[in-house]
Short mmCIF file of C-alpha atoms in Angstrom, two decimals:
data_model
loop_
_atom_site.label_atom_id
_atom_site.label_comp_id
_atom_site.label_asym_id
_atom_site.label_seq_id
_atom_site.Cartn_x
_atom_site.Cartn_y
_atom_site.Cartn_z
CA MET A 23 159.31 78.93 -90.67
CA ARG A 24 156.67 80.84 -89.50
CA SER A 25 155.23 80.81 -93.31
CA LEU A 26 155.22 76.98 -93.01
CA SER A 27 153.68 76.81 -89.59
CA LEU A 28 151.01 79.10 -91.30
CA LYS A 29 150.24 76.99 -94.35
CA LEU A 30 150.23 73.81 -92.14
CA ASN A 31 147.57 75.39 -89.60
CA LYS A 32 145.43 76.55 -92.64
CA VAL A 33 145.70 72.49 -93.80
CA ILE A 34 144.87 71.20 -90.44
CA LEU A 35 141.71 73.70 -90.18
CA ALA A 36 140.83 72.68 -93.78
CA ALA A 37 140.69 69.06 -93.39
CA ILE A 38 138.61 69.54 -89.96
CA ILE A 39 136.08 71.92 -91.67
CA PHE A 40 136.07 69.18 -94.53
CA CYS A 41 134.92 66.35 -91.78
CA LEU A 42 132.44 68.60 -90.02
CA LEU A 43 130.96 69.24 -93.49
CA ILE A 44 130.78 65.47 -93.92
CA ALA A 45 130.28 64.23 -90.59
CA ALA A 46 126.37 63.46 -89.96
CA PRO A 47 125.00 62.14 -87.03
CA VAL A 48 123.85 58.58 -86.95
CA PHE A 49 121.59 57.08 -85.08
CA ALA A 50 120.49 53.81 -83.69
CA VAL A 51 117.16 53.32 -81.77
CA GLY A 52 117.85 51.46 -78.69
CA ALA A 53 119.89 52.17 -75.67
CA ILE A 54 119.66 55.56 -74.05
CA ASP A 55 122.86 56.90 -72.80
CA PRO A 56 122.50 58.86 -69.52
CA THR A 57 125.18 61.76 -70.60
CA TYR A 58 122.64 63.07 -72.98
CA ILE A 59 121.05 64.98 -69.94
CA GLY A 60 124.10 66.86 -69.45
CA VAL A 61 126.93 67.32 -67.06
CA GLY A 62 128.40 70.28 -65.44
CA ALA A 63 127.14 73.95 -64.16
CA ARG A 64 129.21 75.62 -66.65
CA PRO A 65 128.01 73.39 -69.71
CA LEU A 66 124.83 73.17 -68.96
CA GLY A 67 124.42 76.83 -68.55
CA MET A 68 126.03 77.27 -72.36
CA GLY A 69 123.27 74.84 -73.71
CA LYS A 70 125.68 71.61 -73.55
CA ALA A 71 127.88 73.75 -76.38
CA TYR A 72 131.25 72.38 -74.71
CA VAL A 73 132.98 70.70 -77.52
CA ALA A 74 135.57 73.48 -78.13
CA TYR A 75 136.02 74.05 -74.28
CA GLY A 76 138.66 71.95 -72.67
CA GLU A 77 138.97 72.90 -69.02
CA GLY A 78 137.83 71.38 -66.37
CA ALA A 79 136.94 67.58 -65.46
CA GLU A 80 133.53 68.12 -67.66
CA THR A 81 135.33 67.53 -70.88
CA ILE A 82 135.60 63.79 -70.03
CA PHE A 83 132.16 63.62 -71.26
CA PHE A 84 132.16 66.41 -74.07
CA ASN A 85 135.42 66.11 -75.59
CA PRO A 86 138.03 63.85 -74.62
CA ALA A 87 140.70 65.54 -76.68
CA GLY A 88 140.20 68.42 -74.01
CA LEU A 89 142.37 65.99 -71.04
CA GLY A 90 145.39 67.21 -73.39
CA ASN A 91 144.57 70.90 -71.93
CA VAL A 92 144.56 69.43 -68.34
CA LYS A 93 147.88 70.52 -66.26
CA THR A 94 146.34 69.97 -62.70
CA VAL A 95 144.12 67.58 -61.25
CA LYS A 96 140.37 68.19 -61.93
CA LEU A 97 137.17 66.67 -60.36
CA THR A 98 133.97 67.58 -60.89
CA SER A 99 130.17 66.14 -59.04
CA MET A 100 126.89 66.63 -59.69
CA TYR A 101 123.77 65.17 -58.22
CA THR A 102 120.23 66.22 -58.82
CA SER A 103 116.44 64.74 -58.59
CA LEU A 104 114.90 65.54 -61.95
CA LEU A 105 111.18 65.70 -61.72
CA SER A 106 111.40 64.27 -58.51
CA ASP A 107 111.85 61.07 -60.12
CA VAL A 108 114.88 60.43 -61.54
CA ASN A 109 118.15 60.35 -59.61
CA TYR A 110 120.81 61.40 -62.02
CA LEU A 111 124.63 61.20 -60.31
CA VAL A 112 127.95 62.31 -62.12
CA LEU A 113 131.33 61.98 -60.72
CA GLY A 114 134.54 62.50 -62.68
CA GLY A 115 138.53 63.43 -62.45
CA ILE A 116 141.37 63.92 -64.47
CA TYR A 117 144.98 63.39 -63.39
CA PRO A 118 147.68 64.88 -65.83
CA SER A 119 150.86 63.49 -66.63
CA PRO A 120 154.53 64.88 -64.78
CA ASP A 121 155.34 66.51 -68.02
CA GLY A 122 151.63 68.00 -68.70
CA SER A 123 151.80 66.76 -72.05
CA SER A 124 148.47 64.40 -71.65
CA ALA A 125 145.98 63.18 -68.96
CA PHE A 126 143.91 60.32 -67.75
CA GLY A 127 140.25 60.75 -66.86
CA ILE A 128 137.46 58.48 -65.32
CA GLY A 129 133.79 59.53 -65.03
CA LEU A 130 130.62 58.39 -64.20
CA VAL A 131 127.13 58.75 -65.16
CA SER A 132 124.29 57.13 -63.52
CA SER A 133 120.27 57.54 -63.74
CA GLY A 134 117.63 55.85 -61.96
CA VAL A 135 114.37 55.83 -61.45
CA ALA A 136 112.30 53.85 -58.07
CA ASP A 137 108.77 52.93 -56.97
CA ILE A 138 107.93 52.21 -60.57
CA ASP A 139 104.27 51.13 -60.58
CA LEU A 140 103.93 47.18 -62.49
CA TYR A 141 100.95 46.20 -63.73
CA ASP A 142 99.56 42.88 -65.09
CA SER A 143 98.00 42.44 -68.82
CA SER A 144 94.84 42.75 -67.00
CA GLY A 145 95.70 46.55 -65.75
CA ASN A 146 95.72 45.55 -61.96
CA LEU A 147 98.66 46.46 -60.05
CA THR A 148 101.27 43.88 -59.15
CA GLY A 149 103.87 45.92 -57.15
CA THR A 150 106.92 48.09 -57.74
CA GLY A 151 110.06 47.87 -59.53
CA SER A 152 113.15 50.14 -60.22
CA TRP A 153 115.39 50.77 -63.27
CA ASN A 154 119.05 52.36 -63.49
CA ASN A 155 121.38 53.32 -66.59
CA ASN A 156 124.90 53.53 -66.43
CA VAL A 157 128.07 54.43 -68.01
CA LEU A 158 131.66 54.42 -66.66
CA MET A 159 134.36 56.32 -69.05
CA LEU A 160 138.13 55.69 -68.96
CA SER A 161 139.45 58.98 -70.99
CA TYR A 162 142.82 59.93 -72.41
CA GLY A 163 143.92 63.15 -74.09
CA THR A 164 147.23 64.23 -75.64
CA ASP A 165 148.75 67.74 -76.71
CA PHE A 166 150.65 66.67 -79.56
CA GLY A 167 152.42 70.46 -79.52
CA ALA A 168 153.83 69.61 -75.90
CA LEU A 169 154.88 66.68 -77.91
CA GLY A 170 157.29 68.17 -80.21
CA GLY A 171 154.48 67.56 -83.08
CA ILE A 172 151.68 69.72 -84.29
CA GLU A 173 151.52 73.19 -82.41
CA GLY A 174 147.79 73.72 -80.86
CA LEU A 175 146.47 70.08 -81.80
CA ARG A 176 144.79 67.89 -79.35
CA VAL A 177 143.24 64.55 -79.47
CA GLY A 178 141.44 62.22 -77.06
CA GLY A 179 139.32 58.98 -76.49
CA ALA A 180 137.29 57.42 -74.18
CA LEU A 181 136.19 53.77 -73.55
CA LYS A 182 132.76 53.35 -72.47
CA TYR A 183 130.97 50.83 -70.67
CA TYR A 184 127.46 50.64 -70.34
CA SER A 185 125.30 49.08 -67.70
CA SER A 186 121.77 49.00 -67.27
CA GLY A 187 119.38 46.68 -65.03
CA GLY A 188 115.99 46.64 -62.86
CA SER A 189 114.20 44.92 -60.64
CA GLY A 190 110.53 44.03 -59.42
CA SER A 191 109.61 41.22 -62.07
CA PRO A 192 111.52 38.78 -64.12
CA SER A 193 110.87 40.68 -67.23
CA VAL A 194 111.94 43.53 -65.82
CA GLU A 195 115.19 42.04 -64.50
CA ALA A 196 115.53 40.05 -68.02
CA GLY A 197 115.79 43.57 -69.43
CA ALA A 198 119.50 43.97 -67.84
CA GLY A 199 122.55 44.40 -70.19
CA SER A 200 125.68 46.05 -70.75
CA GLY A 201 127.93 46.71 -73.29
CA PHE A 202 130.91 49.09 -74.75
CA ASP A 203 131.25 52.05 -77.05
CA LEU A 204 134.00 54.88 -77.98
CA ASP A 205 134.00 58.72 -78.05
CA VAL A 206 136.97 60.18 -79.84
CA GLY A 207 137.77 64.19 -79.88
CA VAL A 208 140.03 66.60 -81.80
CA LEU A 209 140.58 70.11 -80.62
CA PHE A 210 142.96 72.50 -82.81
CA ASN A 211 143.95 76.04 -82.54
CA PRO A 212 144.32 77.72 -86.02
CA THR A 213 145.03 81.00 -84.46
CA SER A 214 145.71 82.06 -80.93
CA TRP A 215 142.23 83.52 -81.02
CA ALA A 216 140.13 80.46 -82.08
CA THR A 217 139.45 76.67 -81.32
CA VAL A 218 137.92 74.23 -83.56
CA GLY A 219 136.42 71.25 -81.91
CA ILE A 220 134.80 68.31 -82.89
CA ALA A 221 133.77 65.24 -81.01
CA VAL A 222 132.21 62.29 -82.02
CA GLN A 223 130.12 60.17 -79.24
CA ASN A 224 129.74 56.56 -79.46
CA ALA A 225 131.69 56.18 -82.58
CA LEU A 226 131.64 52.17 -82.79
CA PRO A 227 129.30 50.86 -85.25
CA PHE A 228 126.81 48.16 -84.29
CA SER A 229 128.69 45.99 -86.45
CA ALA A 230 132.09 46.86 -84.68
CA GLY A 231 131.04 46.28 -81.42
CA GLY A 232 128.91 49.31 -80.29
CA VAL A 233 125.92 47.50 -78.73
CA ILE A 234 124.07 46.49 -75.48
CA THR A 235 123.44 43.08 -75.20
CA ARG A 236 120.33 42.18 -73.10
CA ASP A 237 120.35 39.22 -70.74
CA THR A 238 117.74 37.92 -72.94
CA GLY A 239 120.42 37.93 -75.89
CA ILE A 240 118.47 40.68 -77.88
CA GLN A 241 121.04 43.44 -78.71
CA GLU A 242 120.32 47.00 -79.10
CA GLY A 243 122.80 49.74 -81.27
CA ILE A 244 123.76 52.60 -79.01
CA SER A 245 122.60 56.19 -80.62
CA SER A 246 125.68 57.92 -82.07
CA SER A 247 126.33 61.74 -82.75
CA THR A 248 128.79 63.79 -84.37
CA LYS A 249 129.40 67.50 -82.58
CA ALA A 250 131.44 70.23 -83.67
CA GLY A 251 132.03 73.42 -82.12
CA LEU A 252 134.05 76.84 -82.56
CA ARG A 253 135.49 78.80 -79.44
CA LEU A 254 136.72 82.61 -79.86
CA ASN A 255 139.17 82.98 -77.14
#
């Protein structure tokens, strides 16, 4: 039985490595994801290399598979003013199932700029405006091992709702829009001392609905990226 388990772990690890080799970031020029700025003191201190970690509420924003590790309620919050202009707010929480085999999470990231000088086509100051980008995330992650499945395998996903808008002039207000996308992730322990993680952020392609639709009717793609990490325990 132990030999079979080791062989199965090797197969899963090989499959993950294969996915890492063929997965390439796909970028669609358009809408900006405010989560790219970063979330949480520890992940930021690690250069946002947090894909293979799944311990705190920050995992909502990096790899939803990490929710399968969470056994107690987790909360996170952050507020800062970037360059004294951009107000940046993060809120997140995770609530595990009673048996500890899975967990649900919710997260909000908001960035906004106020008092933006607005000019007409002649260069004359016409007033001030504001702009904000927001993303609300509903996440779920589960531990397959705790459910009697593959030991050490956790998977997760996060549905993301984007919204953006501004004020100050009709043209700014017309730029408001909203849309949906999806994050998916995997964590796997091939051994007791290593964890492999992979997460695809904004996985839905344009054709599948991963777009921001502006009030003007214009549709913009959302930048997608594939991230991988290895943690030695």
